[in-house]
Amino acid sequence: MTSIFHSRLSKDFSSLLNDADDFDVIIQVGENDNINEFRAHSVILRARSAYFKSALSTEWVTKKDGMLHYNKPNITPIVFDIILKYIYTGELDLENHLDKDIFELLITSDELLLEELFEPVQEYLIKNHTTWIQENFDHIFHTVFELLVCEILQDFCLNIICAKPQLLFNSKNFLSLDEDILHYLLERNDLQINEIDVWDCLIKWGIEQTPSLGSMNNDRTKWNNEDYNALKKTLEQFIPLIRFVDFSSTEYFNKIQPYKAIIPNDIYEEIEEFYIKGTLPKTITLPPRDRIESNIIKPHLISIIINWIDKKDEDFIRDNNDSLYKFELIYQGSRDGISNESFKNKCNLQEPILVLIKCQDSQKIIGGYTPVGFYHFVEDVEDIDDIDYYDRFIFSTDSFIFHFEEDEDMKLSRIS
């Protein structure tokens, strides 16, 4: 029989960190006005961290008065305090810490080879600091893709981009984006972006990535055949991922035709036939992406409404494993006329139903969702007994109303 007493062991080691008088290492962390010294036991540091096992045995340390001295200016005192407590006790408490410090902890854990922390720190950030991740997306995105251990956050960031592509495609660092990441994103069917914007960004990225072009030679009217061939080579793996059937005729003639030279002949022939004859491509070009279309609100706001329908936080980032929703336009004021009668004729007996109303001469939008639908009956309706909804309210805890203005946080109210 084996008895395990980890709790008592952790408590005793915590006491060793706080009350011992036999420390043999002084570690100075931080820089400028944010510097602190920590005392520790080299034997514990070596046993718990492969990094310290190596670092404390090299010329990186100095010895003075029987103490090892080690400097680590790129780690903040707050983060090192968390790490030292973890090394001694095996416990990780992230409550009451700033999101930026938790993210710095993840980076430091990678440097100090503390593999046990990689997964829980990433999951904690995703669960508790999604808004902060989106607000600081450019920095976080490029940082986690430099760290092989951040696969969880990498996947999370890619799902954020699919829901809110502007965070990446409009960023100053887009032109330096790794080609493997760009290829993966263009493969995704759920990328919520207009295809013409994908094309424009891809052309800019390709020009920047082509040595003979770049910012000094980005005027295509001055290019020769060699320049077009160079760009074609840069983009050859990306062109087949463009959904050419999503372009309007105007976009095709203004944006695609001028770059005919960089598109493989077999693909261009199908595209040309589609726009001239209306013949859908059969083999080469991909079908349209699963974009959520609306003339009233932007796709990322629709994603928030879907999260409300699923009773998730509005910042929840959906991935390929989450439920898919298909929205069918059954009533449109500009098309069907704005009147009670028209609304009743189109929406009666439809369930579930989502209503969006944009106020005239205003950016204000109001709306509502109900899973039980809309029912309107007149008194001479036949077979009333067969209709469970007649002449009474229907209870539902899943209905809600909301309002917002463009570029403003959405306000939600649940009704029943």
Coordinates of C-alpha atoms in Angstrom, one line a residue:
M1 CA 0.0 0.0 0.0
T2 CA 1.3 3.5 -0.9
S3 CA 0.1 6.5 1.1
I4 CA 0.5 9.9 -0.6
F5 CA 0.7 13.1 1.4
H6 CA 1.2 15.8 -1.2
S7 CA -0.9 18.4 0.6
R8 CA 1.4 18.3 3.7
L9 CA 4.5 18.2 1.5
S10 CA 3.4 21.3 -0.3
K11 CA 2.7 23.1 3.0
D12 CA 6.1 22.2 4.4
F13 CA 7.9 23.4 1.2
S14 CA 5.9 26.6 1.3
S15 CA 7.2 27.1 4.9
L16 CA 10.7 26.4 3.6
L17 CA 10.4 29.2 1.0
N18 CA 9.1 31.7 3.5
D19 CA 11.0 30.9 6.7
A20 CA 14.2 29.1 5.9
D21 CA 17.6 30.5 6.9
D22 CA 19.8 28.3 4.7
F23 CA 19.2 29.9 1.2
D24 CA 22.2 29.6 -1.1
V25 CA 20.9 31.5 -4.2
I26 CA 20.0 35.1 -4.7
I27 CA 18.1 35.8 -7.9
Q28 CA 17.7 39.4 -9.0
V29 CA 14.8 40.0 -11.5
G30 CA 13.4 43.0 -13.2
E31 CA 14.9 46.2 -14.5
N32 CA 14.9 50.0 -14.0
D33 CA 12.7 50.9 -11.1
N34 CA 11.0 47.4 -11.0
I35 CA 13.8 45.2 -9.5
N36 CA 13.5 42.7 -6.7
E37 CA 15.7 40.0 -5.2
F38 CA 14.5 36.5 -4.3
R39 CA 16.3 34.0 -2.1
A40 CA 16.0 30.3 -2.8
H41 CA 17.6 26.9 -2.5
S42 CA 19.7 25.8 -5.5
V43 CA 18.9 22.1 -5.0
I44 CA 15.2 22.8 -5.2
L45 CA 15.5 25.0 -8.3
R46 CA 17.7 22.4 -10.1
A47 CA 15.3 19.6 -9.2
R48 CA 12.2 21.5 -10.4
S49 CA 13.4 23.3 -13.5
A50 CA 15.7 22.0 -16.2
Y51 CA 16.5 25.6 -17.0
F52 CA 17.9 26.2 -13.5
K53 CA 19.7 22.9 -13.5
S54 CA 21.7 24.1 -16.4
A55 CA 21.9 27.9 -15.6
L56 CA 23.1 27.5 -12.0
S57 CA 26.0 25.3 -13.2
T58 CA 27.4 27.7 -15.7
E59 CA 29.4 31.0 -15.9
W60 CA 26.0 32.8 -15.8
V61 CA 26.2 32.8 -12.0
T62 CA 28.7 34.4 -9.7
K63 CA 29.5 33.3 -6.2
K64 CA 30.0 35.8 -3.3
D65 CA 30.1 35.1 0.4
G66 CA 29.0 31.5 -0.2
M67 CA 25.9 32.6 -2.1
L68 CA 25.1 32.1 -5.8
H69 CA 24.0 35.3 -7.5
Y70 CA 22.0 35.1 -10.7
N71 CA 20.4 38.0 -12.7
K72 CA 17.3 37.7 -14.8
P73 CA 16.3 41.2 -15.9
N74 CA 13.7 40.0 -18.5
I75 CA 11.4 38.5 -15.8
T76 CA 9.3 40.9 -13.7
P77 CA 9.2 40.5 -9.9
I78 CA 5.4 39.7 -9.9
V79 CA 5.8 36.9 -12.4
F80 CA 8.9 35.4 -10.7
D81 CA 7.1 35.4 -7.4
I82 CA 4.3 33.3 -8.9
I83 CA 6.9 30.9 -10.4
L84 CA 8.9 30.6 -7.2
K85 CA 5.8 29.7 -5.2
Y86 CA 4.9 27.1 -7.9
I87 CA 8.4 25.6 -7.8
Y88 CA 8.3 25.2 -4.1
T89 CA 4.7 24.1 -3.5
G90 CA 3.5 22.7 -6.9
E91 CA 0.5 25.1 -6.6
L92 CA -0.5 27.8 -9.1
D93 CA -2.8 30.6 -8.0
L94 CA -3.7 33.0 -10.8
E95 CA -6.6 34.8 -9.1
N96 CA -6.1 38.5 -8.5
H97 CA -3.3 38.8 -11.0
L98 CA -3.4 41.1 -14.0
D99 CA -4.0 39.6 -17.4
K100 CA -0.7 41.0 -18.7
D101 CA 1.2 39.3 -15.9
I102 CA -0.5 36.0 -16.5
F103 CA 0.5 36.2 -20.2
E104 CA 4.0 37.1 -19.2
L105 CA 4.0 34.1 -16.9
L106 CA 3.2 31.9 -20.0
I107 CA 6.2 33.3 -21.8
T108 CA 8.4 32.9 -18.8
S109 CA 7.3 29.3 -18.3
D110 CA 8.4 28.5 -21.8
E111 CA 11.8 30.1 -21.1
L112 CA 12.3 28.3 -17.8
L113 CA 11.1 25.0 -19.3
L114 CA 8.2 24.6 -16.8
E115 CA 6.1 22.4 -19.0
E116 CA 3.5 21.7 -16.4
L117 CA 2.3 25.3 -16.6
F118 CA 1.8 25.5 -20.4
E119 CA -1.7 24.1 -20.6
P120 CA -3.3 25.5 -17.4
V121 CA -2.1 29.1 -18.0
Q122 CA -3.4 29.1 -21.6
E123 CA -6.7 27.7 -20.5
Y124 CA -7.0 30.3 -17.7
L125 CA -6.4 33.1 -20.1
I126 CA -9.0 31.9 -22.6
K127 CA -11.6 31.3 -19.9
N128 CA -11.1 34.5 -17.9
H129 CA -9.4 37.1 -20.1
T130 CA -10.9 36.7 -23.6
T131 CA -11.7 40.4 -23.8
W132 CA -8.2 41.4 -22.9
I133 CA -6.8 39.0 -25.6
Q134 CA -9.0 40.6 -28.3
E135 CA -8.0 44.1 -27.1
N136 CA -4.3 43.3 -27.3
F137 CA -4.7 40.8 -30.2
D138 CA -1.8 41.9 -32.4
H139 CA 0.8 41.5 -29.7
I140 CA -0.6 38.3 -28.4
F141 CA -1.1 36.7 -31.8
H142 CA 2.5 37.3 -32.9
T143 CA 3.9 36.3 -29.5
V144 CA 2.1 32.9 -29.2
F145 CA 3.1 31.9 -32.7
E146 CA 6.7 32.4 -31.8
L147 CA 6.3 29.8 -29.0
L148 CA 5.8 26.2 -29.9
V149 CA 4.2 25.4 -26.5
C150 CA 1.3 27.7 -27.1
E151 CA -0.8 25.5 -29.4
I152 CA -4.0 26.1 -27.3
L153 CA -3.7 29.9 -27.6
Q154 CA -2.7 29.6 -31.2
D155 CA -5.9 27.7 -32.1
F156 CA -7.9 30.2 -30.1
C157 CA -6.4 33.1 -31.9
L158 CA -7.1 31.5 -35.3
N159 CA -10.7 31.1 -34.3
I160 CA -10.9 34.8 -33.2
I161 CA -9.5 35.8 -36.6
C162 CA -12.2 33.7 -38.4
A163 CA -14.9 35.5 -36.4
K164 CA -13.2 39.0 -36.5
P165 CA -10.8 39.0 -39.4
Q166 CA -10.2 42.7 -39.2
L167 CA -8.1 42.1 -36.1
L168 CA -5.4 40.6 -38.3
F169 CA -6.1 41.7 -41.9
N170 CA -6.2 45.4 -40.9
S171 CA -3.2 45.2 -38.6
K172 CA 0.2 46.8 -39.3
N173 CA 1.9 43.4 -39.0
F174 CA -0.3 41.6 -41.6
L175 CA 2.2 42.0 -44.4
S176 CA 4.8 40.0 -42.4
L177 CA 2.4 37.2 -41.6
D178 CA 3.8 33.7 -41.8
E179 CA 2.7 32.0 -45.0
D180 CA 1.6 28.8 -43.2
I181 CA -0.8 30.8 -41.0
L182 CA -2.2 32.7 -44.0
H183 CA -2.7 29.5 -45.9
Y184 CA -4.5 27.9 -43.0
L185 CA -6.8 30.9 -42.7
L186 CA -7.7 31.0 -46.4
E187 CA -8.6 27.3 -46.2
R188 CA -11.2 28.0 -43.5
N189 CA -14.8 28.1 -44.8
D190 CA -15.9 30.1 -41.7
L191 CA -13.7 33.2 -42.3
Q192 CA -16.1 36.1 -41.9
I193 CA -14.7 38.5 -44.5
N194 CA -15.7 39.7 -47.9
E195 CA -13.8 37.8 -50.5
I196 CA -12.7 40.9 -52.3
D197 CA -11.0 42.0 -49.1
V198 CA -9.2 38.7 -48.9
W199 CA -8.0 39.3 -52.5
D200 CA -6.8 42.8 -51.8
C201 CA -5.0 41.7 -48.7
L202 CA -3.4 38.7 -50.4
I203 CA -2.1 40.9 -53.3
K204 CA -0.6 43.4 -50.8
W205 CA 0.9 40.5 -48.8
G206 CA 2.3 38.8 -51.9
I207 CA 3.9 42.1 -53.1
E208 CA 5.6 42.5 -49.7
Q209 CA 6.8 38.9 -49.7
T210 CA 8.3 39.1 -53.2
P211 CA 11.9 40.3 -53.0
S212 CA 11.9 42.1 -56.4
L213 CA 8.7 44.0 -55.5
G214 CA 7.9 45.2 -52.0
S215 CA 7.1 48.8 -51.0
M216 CA 9.6 50.2 -53.5
N217 CA 8.0 48.5 -56.5
N218 CA 4.3 48.1 -55.7
D219 CA 2.9 50.0 -58.7
R220 CA 1.8 47.3 -61.1
T221 CA 1.5 49.7 -64.0
K222 CA 5.3 49.8 -64.0
W223 CA 5.8 46.1 -63.8
N224 CA 7.3 43.9 -66.5
N225 CA 6.7 40.2 -67.1
E226 CA 9.4 39.2 -64.6
D227 CA 7.6 41.1 -61.9
Y228 CA 4.3 39.4 -62.6
N229 CA 6.0 36.0 -62.7
A230 CA 7.7 36.6 -59.4
L231 CA 4.4 37.5 -57.7
K232 CA 2.8 34.5 -59.3
K233 CA 5.4 32.2 -57.8
T234 CA 4.9 33.8 -54.4
L235 CA 1.1 33.3 -54.5
E236 CA 0.9 30.0 -56.4
Q237 CA -0.2 28.1 -53.3
F238 CA -2.8 30.7 -52.3
I239 CA -4.6 31.5 -55.5
P240 CA -6.6 28.1 -55.5
L241 CA -7.9 29.1 -52.0
I242 CA -9.7 32.2 -53.3
R243 CA -13.5 31.9 -53.7
F244 CA -13.7 33.6 -57.1
V245 CA -17.5 33.0 -57.4
D246 CA -18.0 35.5 -54.5
F247 CA -16.8 38.5 -56.5
S248 CA -19.3 40.8 -58.2
S249 CA -18.9 41.5 -61.9
T250 CA -17.5 44.9 -61.1
E251 CA -15.0 43.4 -58.7
Y252 CA -13.9 40.8 -61.2
F253 CA -13.2 43.3 -64.0
N254 CA -11.6 45.9 -61.7
K255 CA -9.7 43.7 -59.3
I256 CA -9.1 40.3 -60.8
Q257 CA -8.6 40.9 -64.5
P258 CA -5.6 43.2 -64.0
Y259 CA -3.8 40.3 -62.2
K260 CA -4.7 37.7 -64.9
A261 CA -1.0 37.0 -65.3
I262 CA -0.6 35.6 -61.8
I263 CA -3.6 33.2 -62.0
P264 CA -3.0 29.7 -63.4
N265 CA -4.6 29.3 -66.8
D266 CA -7.0 26.5 -65.8
I267 CA -8.4 28.5 -62.9
Y268 CA -8.7 31.7 -64.9
E269 CA -10.6 30.0 -67.7
E270 CA -13.2 28.8 -65.3
I271 CA -13.5 32.2 -63.7
E272 CA -13.9 33.9 -67.0
E273 CA -16.5 31.5 -68.1
F274 CA -18.4 32.0 -64.9
Y275 CA -18.5 35.8 -65.3
I276 CA -19.2 35.8 -69.0
K277 CA -21.6 32.9 -69.3
G278 CA -22.7 32.4 -65.7
T279 CA -21.5 28.8 -65.7
L280 CA -20.5 27.7 -62.2
P281 CA -17.0 26.3 -62.0
K282 CA -17.1 22.6 -61.6
T283 CA -13.7 21.4 -60.5
I284 CA -11.1 24.1 -59.7
T285 CA -12.4 27.1 -57.7
L286 CA -13.8 26.6 -54.2
P287 CA -17.4 27.3 -53.2
P288 CA -18.3 30.5 -51.2
R289 CA -17.4 30.7 -47.6
D290 CA -20.0 30.2 -44.9
R291 CA -20.3 33.9 -44.2
I292 CA -23.2 35.4 -42.3
E293 CA -24.7 38.1 -44.6
S294 CA -26.6 41.2 -43.3
N295 CA -27.2 44.7 -44.7
I296 CA -27.8 45.9 -41.1
I297 CA -25.1 44.6 -38.8
K298 CA -21.6 43.3 -39.2
P299 CA -20.8 39.5 -39.1
H300 CA -19.0 39.7 -35.7
L301 CA -22.2 41.2 -34.1
I302 CA -24.2 38.3 -35.5
S303 CA -21.6 36.0 -33.8
I304 CA -22.5 37.7 -30.5
I305 CA -26.2 37.1 -31.1
I306 CA -25.5 33.4 -31.8
N307 CA -23.5 33.2 -28.6
W308 CA -26.6 34.6 -26.7
I309 CA -28.8 32.0 -28.4
D310 CA -26.5 29.3 -27.2
K311 CA -26.4 31.0 -23.7
K312 CA -22.6 31.6 -23.9
D313 CA -20.7 34.7 -23.1
E314 CA -20.7 37.3 -25.9
D315 CA -16.9 37.1 -26.2
F316 CA -17.0 33.3 -26.6
I317 CA -15.0 32.3 -29.7
R318 CA -16.6 29.6 -31.8
D319 CA -14.7 26.9 -33.6
N320 CA -15.5 24.2 -36.1
N321 CA -16.9 22.0 -33.3
D322 CA -19.6 24.4 -32.3
S323 CA -23.2 24.4 -33.7
L324 CA -23.6 26.0 -37.1
Y325 CA -26.5 28.4 -37.8
K326 CA -28.2 29.1 -41.1
F327 CA -30.2 32.4 -41.3
E328 CA -32.9 32.6 -44.0
L329 CA -34.2 36.1 -44.9
I330 CA -38.0 35.8 -44.7
Y331 CA -38.9 39.5 -44.3
Q332 CA -37.1 42.6 -45.4
G333 CA -38.8 46.0 -45.2
S334 CA -37.1 47.4 -48.3
R335 CA -38.2 44.4 -50.3
D336 CA -41.6 43.4 -48.8
G337 CA -42.9 46.8 -47.5
I338 CA -42.9 48.1 -44.0
S339 CA -46.3 47.4 -42.5
N340 CA -47.9 45.2 -39.8
E341 CA -49.7 43.2 -42.5
S342 CA -46.6 42.5 -44.5
F343 CA -44.7 41.4 -41.4
K344 CA -47.6 39.1 -40.3
N345 CA -47.9 37.5 -43.7
K346 CA -44.2 36.8 -44.0
C347 CA -43.3 35.9 -40.3
N348 CA -46.5 34.1 -39.1
L349 CA -45.8 30.5 -37.9
Q350 CA -42.1 30.9 -38.3
E351 CA -39.9 29.6 -35.5
P352 CA -37.4 30.3 -34.2
I353 CA -37.2 34.0 -35.4
L354 CA -34.6 36.8 -35.2
V355 CA -35.7 40.4 -35.8
L356 CA -33.3 43.2 -36.6
I357 CA -34.5 46.8 -37.0
K358 CA -32.3 49.8 -38.0
C359 CA -33.8 53.1 -37.0
Q360 CA -34.1 55.7 -39.8
D361 CA -31.6 58.5 -39.9
S362 CA -29.7 56.8 -37.0
Q363 CA -27.0 54.3 -36.2
K364 CA -29.2 52.7 -33.6
I365 CA -30.3 49.0 -34.1
I366 CA -32.8 47.1 -32.0
G367 CA -33.7 43.5 -32.2
G368 CA -35.0 40.4 -30.6
Y369 CA -34.9 36.6 -30.7
T370 CA -37.4 34.0 -29.7
P371 CA -37.2 30.2 -30.2
V372 CA -41.0 29.9 -30.1
G373 CA -41.6 32.1 -33.2
F374 CA -44.3 34.5 -34.1
Y375 CA -48.0 33.5 -34.2
H376 CA -50.9 35.6 -35.3
F377 CA -54.4 34.1 -35.7
V378 CA -57.7 35.7 -36.6
E379 CA -61.0 34.7 -35.0
D380 CA -62.3 32.6 -37.9
V381 CA -59.2 30.4 -38.0
E382 CA -60.2 26.7 -38.4
D383 CA -59.1 23.9 -36.2
I384 CA -58.3 26.1 -33.3
D385 CA -58.0 23.1 -31.0
D386 CA -55.0 21.9 -33.0
I387 CA -53.1 25.1 -32.4
D388 CA -51.6 25.1 -28.9
Y389 CA -50.5 28.8 -29.1
Y390 CA -53.9 30.4 -29.7
D391 CA -55.0 33.3 -27.5
R392 CA -52.3 33.0 -24.9
F393 CA -48.7 34.0 -24.2
I394 CA -46.0 31.4 -24.6
F395 CA -43.4 31.1 -21.8
S396 CA -39.7 31.0 -22.8
T397 CA -36.6 31.7 -20.9
D398 CA -34.6 31.7 -24.1
S399 CA -36.0 34.8 -25.7
F400 CA -34.2 38.1 -25.5
I401 CA -34.1 41.6 -26.9
F402 CA -31.1 43.9 -27.5
H403 CA -30.1 47.3 -28.8
F404 CA -26.9 48.9 -29.8
E405 CA -25.4 51.6 -32.1
E406 CA -22.7 51.0 -34.6
D407 CA -19.3 50.4 -32.9
E408 CA -21.0 50.4 -29.5
D409 CA -21.2 47.5 -27.1
M410 CA -24.5 45.6 -27.5
K411 CA -27.0 45.8 -24.6
L412 CA -28.9 42.6 -23.8
S413 CA -32.1 42.0 -22.0
R414 CA -33.7 38.6 -21.5
I415 CA -37.5 38.2 -21.4
S416 CA -39.8 35.4 -20.7

